[in-house]
Coordinates of C-alpha atoms in Angstrom, one line a residue:
Chain N
M23 CA 17.7 4.9 -12.7
I24 CA 15.9 6.9 -10.0
T25 CA 16.4 10.6 -10.0
A26 CA 15.3 12.9 -7.2
E27 CA 15.5 16.6 -7.6
A28 CA 15.1 19.0 -4.7
L29 CA 12.5 16.6 -3.3
T30 CA 10.6 18.0 -0.4
K31 CA 7.7 16.7 1.6
R32 CA 5.9 18.5 4.4
Y33 CA 3.1 17.1 6.6
G34 CA 1.6 20.3 8.0
P35 CA 4.4 22.0 10.0
K36 CA 6.6 18.9 10.0
T37 CA 9.1 18.6 7.3
A38 CA 9.8 14.9 6.5
V39 CA 12.1 15.4 3.5
E40 CA 13.8 18.6 2.5
G41 CA 15.5 19.4 -0.8
L42 CA 16.7 15.9 -1.4
S43 CA 18.5 15.3 -4.6
F44 CA 20.2 12.0 -5.6
T45 CA 20.5 9.5 -8.4
V46 CA 20.2 5.7 -8.0
R47 CA 22.0 4.1 -10.9
P48 CA 21.4 0.7 -12.5
G49 CA 23.9 -2.2 -12.1
V50 CA 24.7 -1.7 -8.4
V51 CA 22.8 -2.2 -5.2
T52 CA 22.2 1.2 -3.6
G53 CA 21.5 1.4 0.1
F54 CA 19.4 4.1 1.6
L55 CA 20.5 4.8 5.2
G56 CA 19.2 7.1 7.8
P57 CA 18.1 7.1 11.4
N58 CA 14.4 6.6 12.2
G59 CA 12.4 9.6 11.0
A60 CA 15.0 10.6 8.5
G61 CA 12.5 10.4 5.7
K62 CA 13.5 7.1 4.0
S63 CA 10.0 5.7 3.8
T64 CA 8.5 9.0 2.8
T65 CA 11.0 9.3 0.0
M66 CA 10.2 5.7 -1.2
R67 CA 6.5 6.5 -1.1
M68 CA 7.1 9.5 -3.2
I69 CA 9.1 7.5 -5.7
L70 CA 6.0 5.3 -6.1
G71 CA 3.6 8.2 -6.4
L72 CA 1.8 7.2 -3.2
D73 CA 2.7 10.5 -1.5
R74 CA 2.8 13.7 -3.5
P75 CA 5.9 15.8 -3.1
T76 CA 5.3 19.3 -1.6
S77 CA 7.9 20.5 -4.1
G78 CA 10.6 19.0 -6.3
S79 CA 10.3 15.8 -8.2
V80 CA 11.3 12.2 -8.4
T81 CA 11.4 10.2 -11.6
V82 CA 12.1 6.6 -12.5
N83 CA 13.8 6.1 -15.8
G84 CA 13.0 9.6 -16.8
R85 CA 9.3 9.6 -16.0
R86 CA 7.2 10.1 -12.9
Y87 CA 6.0 6.7 -11.6
A88 CA 2.4 7.5 -12.5
D89 CA 3.3 8.3 -16.1
H90 CA 4.5 4.8 -16.8
P91 CA 1.9 2.9 -18.7
A92 CA 3.0 -0.4 -17.2
P93 CA 4.2 0.6 -13.7
L94 CA 4.6 -3.0 -12.3
H95 CA 6.9 -3.8 -15.2
E96 CA 8.9 -0.7 -14.6
V97 CA 9.2 -0.6 -10.8
G98 CA 8.8 -3.4 -8.3
A99 CA 8.2 -2.2 -4.8
L100 CA 8.3 -3.7 -1.3
L101 CA 6.9 -0.8 0.8
E102 CA 6.2 -2.3 4.1
A103 CA 5.7 -5.9 5.2
K104 CA 2.2 -7.1 4.5
A105 CA 0.7 -4.3 2.4
V106 CA -1.8 -7.0 1.7
H107 CA -5.3 -7.6 2.8
T108 CA -5.1 -9.9 5.8
G109 CA -8.2 -11.8 4.7
R110 CA -6.8 -12.7 1.2
S111 CA -4.5 -15.5 0.3
A112 CA -1.0 -14.8 -1.0
Y113 CA -2.0 -16.3 -4.3
H114 CA -5.0 -14.1 -4.8
H115 CA -3.1 -11.0 -3.7
L116 CA -0.5 -11.7 -6.4
L117 CA -3.2 -12.7 -8.9
S118 CA -5.1 -9.4 -8.4
M119 CA -1.8 -7.4 -8.8
A120 CA -0.9 -9.3 -11.9
A121 CA -4.3 -8.8 -13.4
T122 CA -3.9 -5.0 -13.5
T123 CA -1.2 -5.3 -16.0
G124 CA -2.0 -8.5 -17.8
I125 CA 0.7 -10.7 -16.2
P126 CA -0.3 -14.4 -16.7
T127 CA -1.1 -16.7 -13.9
R128 CA 2.0 -18.7 -14.8
R129 CA 4.2 -15.9 -13.6
V130 CA 2.3 -15.7 -10.3
H131 CA 3.1 -19.4 -9.6
Q132 CA 6.7 -18.7 -10.7
V133 CA 7.3 -15.9 -8.2
I134 CA 5.5 -17.8 -5.4
R135 CA 8.0 -20.7 -6.0
M136 CA 10.9 -18.2 -6.3
V137 CA 10.3 -16.8 -2.8
G138 CA 9.5 -20.2 -1.3
L139 CA 5.8 -19.6 -0.4
D140 CA 4.4 -22.7 -2.3
E141 CA 3.0 -24.4 0.7
V142 CA 1.2 -21.4 2.2
A143 CA 0.2 -19.5 -1.0
R144 CA -3.4 -20.5 -0.5
K145 CA -3.5 -19.5 3.1
R146 CA -4.8 -16.2 4.3
V147 CA -2.0 -13.6 4.8
G148 CA -3.4 -12.7 8.2
G149 CA -1.7 -15.8 9.6
F150 CA 1.7 -15.1 8.0
S151 CA 4.8 -14.5 10.0
L152 CA 6.8 -11.3 9.4
G153 CA 9.3 -13.3 7.3
M154 CA 6.6 -14.8 5.2
G155 CA 5.0 -11.4 4.7
Q156 CA 8.4 -10.1 3.5
R157 CA 8.7 -13.0 1.1
L158 CA 5.3 -12.2 -0.3
G159 CA 6.3 -8.5 -0.6
I160 CA 9.3 -9.5 -2.5
A161 CA 7.2 -11.8 -4.7
T162 CA 5.0 -8.8 -5.4
A163 CA 8.0 -6.7 -6.3
L164 CA 9.3 -9.3 -8.7
L165 CA 6.0 -10.0 -10.4
G166 CA 6.4 -7.7 -13.4
D167 CA 10.1 -8.5 -13.9
P168 CA 10.8 -4.8 -13.4
A169 CA 14.0 -2.9 -14.3
T170 CA 13.9 -1.0 -11.0
L171 CA 13.3 -2.3 -7.5
V172 CA 12.5 -0.2 -4.5
L173 CA 12.6 -2.1 -1.2
D174 CA 11.9 -0.7 2.2
E175 CA 13.6 -2.8 4.9
P176 CA 13.5 -6.0 2.8
V177 CA 15.4 -8.2 5.3
N178 CA 13.3 -7.1 8.3
G179 CA 12.0 -10.2 10.0
L180 CA 13.8 -12.7 7.8
D181 CA 15.7 -15.6 9.3
P182 CA 19.5 -15.9 8.6
E183 CA 18.8 -18.1 5.6
G184 CA 16.3 -15.6 4.3
V185 CA 18.7 -12.7 4.8
L186 CA 21.4 -14.6 2.8
W187 CA 18.8 -15.4 0.1
I188 CA 17.8 -11.8 -0.3
R189 CA 21.3 -10.6 -0.3
T190 CA 22.2 -13.0 -3.2
L191 CA 19.0 -12.2 -5.0
L192 CA 19.5 -8.4 -4.8
K193 CA 23.1 -8.6 -6.0
S194 CA 22.1 -10.9 -8.9
L195 CA 19.3 -8.5 -9.9
A196 CA 21.7 -5.6 -9.9
A197 CA 24.3 -7.6 -11.8
E198 CA 21.6 -8.1 -14.5
G199 CA 21.6 -4.4 -15.0
R200 CA 18.7 -3.5 -12.8
T201 CA 18.4 -0.6 -10.5
V202 CA 18.1 -1.8 -6.9
F203 CA 17.4 0.7 -4.1
L204 CA 16.9 -0.6 -0.6
S205 CA 16.6 0.9 2.8
S206 CA 17.7 -0.9 5.9
H207 CA 18.6 0.0 9.4
L208 CA 20.8 -3.1 9.7
M209 CA 24.2 -1.6 8.9
S210 CA 26.2 -4.8 8.8
E211 CA 23.7 -6.2 6.3
M212 CA 23.9 -3.0 4.2
A213 CA 27.7 -3.2 4.2
L214 CA 27.5 -6.7 2.8
T215 CA 24.8 -6.0 0.2
A216 CA 25.1 -2.4 -1.0
E217 CA 27.9 -0.9 -3.1
H218 CA 26.6 2.6 -3.1
L219 CA 25.0 4.6 -0.3
I220 CA 22.6 7.4 0.0
V221 CA 22.5 8.6 3.6
V222 CA 19.9 10.9 4.9
G223 CA 19.3 12.6 8.3
R224 CA 16.3 14.7 9.2
G225 CA 15.1 14.6 5.6
R226 CA 18.3 16.0 4.2
L227 CA 21.1 14.4 2.2
I228 CA 24.2 13.6 4.2
A229 CA 26.1 11.5 1.7
D230 CA 25.8 10.1 -1.8
T231 CA 28.8 7.9 -2.1
S232 CA 30.2 4.4 -2.3
V233 CA 30.2 2.3 0.8
A234 CA 34.0 2.3 0.9
D235 CA 34.3 6.1 0.6
F236 CA 31.6 6.7 3.1
I237 CA 33.4 4.6 5.7
A238 CA 36.8 6.2 4.8
G239 CA 35.3 9.7 4.8
A240 CA 33.5 9.4 8.1
A241 CA 36.5 8.6 10.2
P242 CA 40.1 7.5 9.4
D243 CA 41.2 4.0 10.2
Q244 CA 43.3 3.6 13.3
V245 CA 46.2 1.4 14.1
R246 CA 47.0 0.2 17.6
V247 CA 50.7 -0.3 18.1
R248 CA 52.3 -1.8 21.2
T249 CA 56.0 -1.4 21.5
P250 CA 58.6 -1.0 24.2
D251 CA 60.1 1.9 22.2
A252 CA 56.9 4.0 22.0
D253 CA 58.6 7.4 22.3
R254 CA 61.1 6.7 19.5
L255 CA 58.3 5.4 17.2
R256 CA 56.1 8.4 17.9
A257 CA 58.9 10.8 16.8
L258 CA 59.5 8.7 13.6
L259 CA 55.8 8.6 12.7
F260 CA 55.2 12.3 13.3
G261 CA 53.7 14.2 10.3
P262 CA 51.1 16.8 9.4
E263 CA 48.3 14.3 8.7
V264 CA 49.2 12.0 11.5
R265 CA 47.5 11.8 14.9
I266 CA 48.8 9.8 17.7
A267 CA 47.1 9.1 21.0
T268 CA 48.6 7.3 23.9
E269 CA 46.4 5.2 26.2
E270 CA 49.1 3.3 28.0
R271 CA 52.8 4.0 28.3
D272 CA 53.7 1.5 25.5
V273 CA 50.6 1.7 23.4
L274 CA 50.1 4.2 20.5
E275 CA 46.8 4.7 18.7
V276 CA 47.8 6.0 15.3
S277 CA 45.7 7.4 12.5
G278 CA 46.9 8.8 9.3
V279 CA 49.5 6.1 8.7
S280 CA 48.7 2.7 7.4
S281 CA 49.7 -0.4 9.4
D282 CA 52.0 -1.4 6.5
D283 CA 53.9 1.9 6.7
I284 CA 54.2 1.7 10.5
G285 CA 55.6 -1.8 10.2
R286 CA 58.2 -0.7 7.6
I287 CA 59.3 2.3 9.6
A288 CA 59.7 0.2 12.7
A289 CA 61.7 -2.4 10.8
A290 CA 63.9 0.2 9.2
H291 CA 64.8 1.6 12.6
G292 CA 65.0 -1.7 14.4
I293 CA 62.1 -1.0 16.7
T294 CA 60.4 -4.1 18.2
L295 CA 56.6 -4.3 17.8
F296 CA 54.5 -6.5 20.1
E297 CA 51.2 -5.6 18.5
L298 CA 50.3 -4.0 15.2
V299 CA 46.5 -4.0 14.9
P300 CA 44.6 -2.1 12.2
H301 CA 41.1 -1.2 13.3
R302 CA 38.7 -0.7 10.3
V303 CA 35.8 1.7 11.0
S304 CA 32.6 -0.2 10.5
L305 CA 29.7 1.2 8.4
E306 CA 27.8 1.4 11.7
E307 CA 30.4 3.7 13.2
A308 CA 30.6 5.8 10.1
F309 CA 26.9 6.1 10.0
M310 CA 26.6 7.1 13.6
E311 CA 29.3 9.7 13.1
S312 CA 27.6 11.2 10.0
T313 CA 24.1 11.3 11.3
R314 CA 25.3 12.8 14.6
D315 CA 26.8 15.6 12.7
A316 CA 23.6 16.2 10.8
V317 CA 21.8 16.6 14.1
E318 CA 24.4 19.0 15.4
Y319 CA 24.3 21.1 12.3
R320 CA 20.5 21.3 12.5
V321 CA 20.5 22.6 16.0
G322 CA 23.3 25.1 15.8
G323 CA 25.7 26.0 13.0
P324 CA 25.3 26.2 9.3
S325 CA 23.1 24.0 7.3
V326 CA 24.6 20.7 6.3
G327 CA 23.4 21.6 2.8
T328 CA 20.2 21.2 0.9
G329 CA 21.4 18.5 -1.4
A330 CA 20.3 20.6 -4.4
T331 CA 24.0 21.3 -5.1
S332 CA 24.6 17.7 -5.9
A333 CA 21.9 17.5 -8.5
G334 CA 23.2 16.3 -11.8
T335 CA 26.8 16.6 -11.0
G336 CA 27.5 13.0 -11.9
P337 CA 27.4 9.7 -10.3
N338 CA 30.6 9.8 -8.3
T339 CA 30.3 13.1 -6.5
R340 CA 30.6 12.9 -2.8
P341 CA 29.8 16.4 -1.7
R342 CA 29.9 16.1 2.1
T343 CA 32.1 13.3 3.0
G344 CA 35.6 14.7 3.1
P345 CA 37.9 13.1 5.6
R346 CA 37.0 14.2 9.1
T347 CA 39.6 13.7 11.8
R348 CA 38.0 16.0 14.3
G349 CA 37.0 14.4 17.5
R350 CA 38.9 11.2 16.8
A351 CA 42.5 11.9 17.8
A352 CA 42.8 13.0 21.4
Chain W
M12 CA 11.5 -22.8 3.6
S13 CA 14.2 -23.5 1.3
T14 CA 14.8 -21.2 -1.6
T15 CA 17.4 -20.8 -4.3
I16 CA 17.9 -18.6 -7.2
T17 CA 17.9 -20.7 -10.3
P18 CA 21.4 -20.4 -11.7
G19 CA 21.7 -19.6 -15.3
T20 CA 18.4 -17.8 -15.6
P21 CA 18.3 -16.3 -19.0
A22 CA 19.1 -12.6 -19.1
P23 CA 15.8 -10.8 -18.7
D24 CA 14.5 -8.6 -21.4
F25 CA 13.0 -6.3 -18.8
A26 CA 13.7 -3.0 -20.6
A27 CA 12.0 -4.1 -23.8
R28 CA 9.2 -5.6 -21.9
A29 CA 8.5 -2.4 -20.0
A30 CA 8.4 -0.5 -23.3
G31 CA 5.6 -2.5 -25.0
R32 CA 3.6 -4.7 -22.7
G33 CA 1.6 -4.7 -19.5
R34 CA -0.3 -1.5 -20.0
V35 CA -2.8 -0.9 -17.2
T36 CA -6.2 -0.8 -18.9
F37 CA -9.6 -0.3 -17.3
V38 CA -10.7 -3.9 -18.3
R39 CA -7.6 -5.2 -16.4
V40 CA -8.4 -3.1 -13.4
L41 CA -11.9 -4.5 -13.5
R42 CA -10.5 -8.0 -13.5
A43 CA -8.2 -7.2 -10.6
E44 CA -11.1 -5.8 -8.5
W45 CA -13.2 -8.9 -9.4
I46 CA -10.4 -11.2 -8.1
K47 CA -10.2 -9.1 -5.0
L48 CA -13.9 -9.1 -4.3
R49 CA -14.3 -12.9 -4.7
S50 CA -11.2 -13.8 -2.8
L51 CA -12.4 -12.5 0.6
R52 CA -14.6 -14.6 2.8
S53 CA -16.4 -11.6 4.1
T54 CA -17.8 -10.9 0.6
F55 CA -19.2 -14.5 0.5
W56 CA -20.8 -14.4 3.9
V57 CA -22.3 -11.0 3.7
L58 CA -23.8 -11.8 0.3
V59 CA -25.2 -15.1 1.6
A60 CA -26.7 -13.2 4.5
A61 CA -28.3 -10.7 2.0
V62 CA -29.8 -13.5 -0.1
F63 CA -31.1 -15.3 2.9
V64 CA -32.8 -12.3 4.6
V65 CA -34.5 -11.2 1.3
I66 CA -36.0 -14.7 0.7
A67 CA -36.7 -15.6 4.3
L68 CA -38.3 -12.3 5.3
G69 CA -40.4 -12.4 2.1
L70 CA -41.8 -15.8 3.2
L71 CA -42.4 -14.7 6.7
V72 CA -44.3 -11.5 5.8
T73 CA -46.4 -13.2 3.1
S74 CA -47.2 -16.1 5.5
G75 CA -48.3 -13.6 8.2
T76 CA -50.4 -11.7 5.7
V77 CA -52.2 -14.9 4.6
D78 CA -52.7 -15.8 8.2
R79 CA -54.4 -12.5 9.0
W80 CA -56.1 -11.9 5.7
P81 CA -59.6 -13.0 6.7
D82 CA -59.5 -10.4 9.5
T83 CA -58.0 -7.6 7.4
G84 CA -60.2 -4.6 6.8
A85 CA -61.1 -3.3 3.4
A86 CA -59.0 -0.2 3.6
E87 CA -55.9 -2.2 4.4
R88 CA -56.7 -4.7 1.7
A89 CA -56.8 -1.9 -0.8
R90 CA -53.4 -0.7 0.3
F91 CA -51.8 -4.1 0.2
S92 CA -49.0 -4.6 -2.3
A93 CA -48.4 -8.2 -3.0
P94 CA -45.0 -7.7 -4.7
N95 CA -43.6 -5.5 -2.0
A96 CA -44.8 -7.8 0.8
S97 CA -42.7 -10.6 -0.8
L98 CA -39.7 -8.3 -1.0
T99 CA -39.7 -6.8 2.5
G100 CA -36.2 -8.2 3.0
L101 CA -35.0 -5.2 1.0
Y102 CA -34.8 -3.2 4.2
L103 CA -32.4 -5.6 5.8
A104 CA -30.5 -6.4 2.7
Q105 CA -29.6 -2.7 2.2
L106 CA -27.7 -2.8 5.5
A107 CA -25.7 -5.9 4.5
I108 CA -24.9 -4.4 1.1
G109 CA -24.1 -1.0 2.7
V110 CA -21.7 -2.6 5.1
L111 CA -20.0 -4.7 2.4
G112 CA -19.7 -1.7 0.1
V113 CA -17.9 0.3 2.9
L114 CA -15.6 -2.7 3.6
V115 CA -14.7 -3.1 -0.1
I116 CA -12.7 0.1 0.1
T117 CA -11.9 0.6 3.8
G118 CA -10.6 -2.9 4.2
E119 CA -7.8 -1.8 1.9
Y120 CA -6.9 1.2 4.0
A121 CA -7.1 -0.8 7.3
T122 CA -4.7 -3.5 6.0
G123 CA -2.4 -1.3 4.0
S124 CA -3.2 -3.1 0.8
I125 CA -4.3 0.2 -0.6
R126 CA -0.7 1.0 -1.2
A127 CA -0.1 -2.1 -3.2
T128 CA -3.3 -1.3 -5.2
M129 CA -2.3 2.3 -5.9
S130 CA 1.2 1.3 -6.9
A131 CA -0.3 -1.1 -9.4
V132 CA -2.7 1.6 -10.7
P133 CA -1.0 4.9 -10.0
H134 CA -3.7 6.9 -11.7
R135 CA -5.9 5.7 -8.8
L136 CA -9.3 6.7 -10.2
P137 CA -9.7 3.5 -12.3
V138 CA -9.6 1.6 -9.0
L139 CA -12.5 3.6 -7.6
W140 CA -14.6 3.2 -10.8
A141 CA -13.7 -0.5 -11.1
K142 CA -14.6 -1.2 -7.4
A143 CA -18.0 0.6 -7.9
A144 CA -18.6 -1.2 -11.2
V145 CA -17.7 -4.7 -10.0
F146 CA -19.5 -4.4 -6.7
G147 CA -22.5 -2.7 -8.3
A148 CA -22.8 -5.4 -11.0
V149 CA -22.3 -8.3 -8.6
T150 CA -24.9 -6.9 -6.3
F151 CA -27.4 -6.2 -9.1
V152 CA -27.1 -9.7 -10.7
L153 CA -27.2 -11.6 -7.4
M154 CA -30.0 -9.5 -6.0
L155 CA -32.0 -9.7 -9.2
V156 CA -32.0 -13.5 -8.9
T157 CA -32.7 -13.3 -5.2
S158 CA -35.5 -10.8 -5.8
L159 CA -37.1 -13.0 -8.4
I160 CA -36.9 -16.1 -6.1
A161 CA -38.3 -14.1 -3.2
F162 CA -41.1 -12.7 -5.4
L163 CA -42.1 -16.1 -6.7
A164 CA -41.9 -17.8 -3.3
G165 CA -43.9 -15.0 -1.7
Q166 CA -46.6 -15.1 -4.4
A167 CA -46.9 -18.9 -4.0
V168 CA -47.7 -18.3 -0.3
L169 CA -50.1 -15.4 -1.1
S170 CA -51.9 -17.6 -3.6
K171 CA -53.6 -19.4 -0.8
E172 CA -55.8 -16.4 -0.4
H173 CA -55.7 -15.6 -4.1
I174 CA -54.1 -12.2 -3.4
D175 CA -50.9 -13.0 -5.4
V176 CA -49.9 -11.2 -8.6
A177 CA -48.1 -12.4 -11.7
L178 CA -44.6 -11.3 -12.8
G179 CA -46.2 -10.0 -16.0
D180 CA -48.8 -7.8 -14.2
P181 CA -48.4 -4.0 -14.8
G182 CA -45.7 -2.4 -12.6
V183 CA -44.5 -5.8 -11.1
P184 CA -41.3 -6.2 -13.2
R185 CA -40.3 -2.6 -12.1
V186 CA -40.6 -3.7 -8.4
V187 CA -38.6 -6.9 -8.9
V188 CA -35.9 -5.2 -10.9
G189 CA -36.1 -2.1 -8.7
V190 CA -35.1 -4.0 -5.6
A191 CA -31.9 -5.2 -7.3
L192 CA -31.2 -1.7 -8.7
Y193 CA -31.8 0.0 -5.4
L194 CA -29.4 -2.4 -3.7
A195 CA -26.8 -2.0 -6.4
I196 CA -26.9 1.8 -6.1
T197 CA -26.8 1.5 -2.3
G198 CA -23.6 -0.6 -2.7
I199 CA -22.0 2.1 -4.9
L200 CA -23.0 4.8 -2.5
A201 CA -21.4 2.9 0.3
I202 CA -18.2 2.5 -1.7
G203 CA -18.1 6.3 -2.2
V204 CA -18.7 6.9 1.5
G205 CA -16.0 4.4 2.4
A206 CA -13.5 6.0 0.1
V207 CA -14.2 9.5 1.5
V208 CA -13.8 8.5 5.2
R209 CA -11.3 5.6 4.7
N210 CA -12.5 4.0 8.0
A211 CA -14.9 1.1 8.3
A212 CA -16.6 2.2 11.5
G213 CA -17.1 5.7 10.3
G214 CA -18.2 4.6 6.9
I215 CA -20.8 2.1 8.2
A216 CA -22.1 4.7 10.6
I217 CA -22.6 7.3 7.8
V218 CA -24.3 4.8 5.5
F219 CA -26.7 3.6 8.2
G220 CA -27.3 7.3 9.2
L221 CA -28.2 8.2 5.6
L222 CA -30.5 5.2 5.0
L223 CA -32.1 4.8 8.4
V224 CA -31.5 7.7 10.8
L225 CA -32.0 10.6 8.5
P226 CA -35.7 9.7 7.7
Q227 CA -36.3 9.5 11.5
V228 CA -34.7 12.9 12.1
V229 CA -36.8 14.5 9.4
Q230 CA -39.9 13.1 11.0
A231 CA -39.3 15.4 13.9
L232 CA -39.3 18.5 11.8
P233 CA -42.4 20.7 11.3
T234 CA -44.9 18.9 9.0
A235 CA -44.7 21.6 6.3
W236 CA -41.0 21.0 5.9
Q237 CA -41.2 17.2 6.0
D238 CA -43.2 17.0 2.8
H239 CA -40.6 18.9 1.0
I240 CA -37.6 17.1 2.5
T241 CA -38.6 13.5 3.0
R242 CA -39.1 12.6 -0.6
Y243 CA -35.6 13.8 -1.5
L244 CA -33.9 11.7 1.2
P245 CA -31.6 9.0 -0.4
S246 CA -33.6 6.0 0.8
E247 CA -37.0 7.5 0.3
A248 CA -36.1 8.6 -3.3
G249 CA -34.6 5.3 -4.2
Q250 CA -37.4 3.2 -2.6
A251 CA -40.0 5.1 -4.6
F252 CA -38.8 3.0 -7.5
T253 CA -39.5 -0.2 -5.7
R254 CA -43.1 0.5 -4.6
W255 CA -45.9 -1.0 -6.6
H256 CA -48.4 1.6 -5.6
P257 CA -46.5 4.9 -5.8
S258 CA -47.2 7.0 -2.7
A259 CA -48.7 10.5 -3.3
D260 CA -46.0 12.2 -1.2
A261 CA -43.2 10.5 -2.9
L262 CA -41.3 11.2 -6.0
S263 CA -42.3 9.3 -9.2
P264 CA -40.5 6.0 -9.5
N265 CA -38.2 7.2 -12.3
T266 CA -37.4 10.6 -10.7
G267 CA -36.8 8.8 -7.4
I268 CA -34.3 6.3 -8.7
T269 CA -32.6 9.1 -10.6
V270 CA -32.2 11.2 -7.5
F271 CA -30.9 8.2 -5.6
A272 CA -28.4 7.5 -8.3
L273 CA -27.3 11.1 -8.2
Y274 CA -26.6 10.8 -4.5
A275 CA -24.4 7.8 -5.3
A276 CA -22.7 9.7 -8.2
A277 CA -22.0 12.8 -6.1
T278 CA -20.5 10.7 -3.3
L279 CA -18.3 8.8 -5.7
A280 CA -17.3 12.1 -7.3
A281 CA -16.3 13.5 -3.9
A282 CA -14.3 10.3 -3.3
A283 CA -12.6 10.7 -6.7
V284 CA -11.5 14.2 -5.9
L285 CA -10.1 13.2 -2.5
L286 CA -8.5 10.1 -3.9
R287 CA -6.5 12.2 -6.4
R288 CA -5.6 14.8 -3.9
R289 CA -4.7 12.8 -0.8
D290 CA -1.6 10.7 -0.1
A291 CA -2.4 7.0 -0.3

């Protein structure tokens, strides 16, 4: 369990994180999304006590990271690829980390095998590829068999096999009841790995919600309908929540009605359909939509919210992700 | 690279484990820093260089002394210090140790490994104390052996002119041990400087400036000031402990080494304050 409360970090005049409040629960993989410069890495560094918050606090399992007597057993972290001395071997890096908390050498060999670095463990890290560096970072995170994992861009630089491996690993770790918190800019990967999302933009919280709700909230699904009887169908589908756009004479872009319902209505009235294609909004589209709004709010209108309002209101609150149809139906 | 998650891994007892085991203790941090120090090639090569220059320079200087001794005047003969002649390498070794001390800490900042280190030891200060203790101890032990070898080899050369001294002669053990102690404190001072500036080039420049350039700058000051300032400079104070014949202008050996140790302690204290305050 990671709990951030009104977390704020300023570097001189620049605000990296502002009033960020969220909870990362055990048992599910939680994704941390945001455009570059949104404050993801800064937040992760504050979780690990590397950066001191300007105000607010962040705790792991009820304590500040530094207050845990055995931090590596509590939180495993992958902060950036190769936070390792380039002149040292992977084995000695892990051995020195293990030594700080009395982890036996046996465990060092175990994590090296687990991430598949057996053959290069005695080589200097300076010669490692990005993917090998990531594997070493993951080995470091797993060293203390921690209940909480904080991973900044863990799939960065991994080959497809490595990406699949880490996805399976993270899901199994979460299934064991651990807290898994990872950032990634690869939306498709996040959609496959994470169940819950914390989305930030410009250092502020945009959404704290499940992946499914986030996608649903950002933009409604659309259905493309091609029918020779477009005018009749349009009249039949009409309703307060329904938006219908027409691109071509016999094509309707419908939102607010599921493809199932459109099919039933058409059948009931004997309308021939040539195409009935539901288009699901991808996480990427949802993300672009949400973060674009954050930027707009920052420049002009009212604040998107400090995030403080969501503090402690329970795990399933989704304060700022109501359905938004604006700008979609033309 | 082929990797799989072992299926059927027993359910981890990570919660219970975190509660009782794996406390970060100072002894464990010491062990970690010892592993780090010995697992870098730069450590090995710089220390080999330091050992080599102390022994080699001792042999060179004593050989030269023996060669010229018949032509050496009485005044110079009276000033001659047999133990110090065999330990001339100190002046070069301090540079090697100073560089390595700076690198011990700035290497972590340059590579980003400092973040791994600080996440393992979030209280941070034990890392600084452990680095200073491990590097100081390694330097002291290694340089004590080196100093002894250089001394014995140098005296063997000097014995041709019967101007050698024995290890048991008054004041001689202080010189032999003093060289190792001076170098160990130099190493700790360098770690402190490195931790303050967090940059190898800057740290090395400052250490060299303190040990080499500052005495030269003071030479340019009015003579009346020099006498008051020179003896308190880090290198002058520390080397007072390593001189067999204490110079009249210098601090006494014990005061000198204490002043030098205080410089190192003050630098380390400044580093500690900054380490707690700054983001890693």
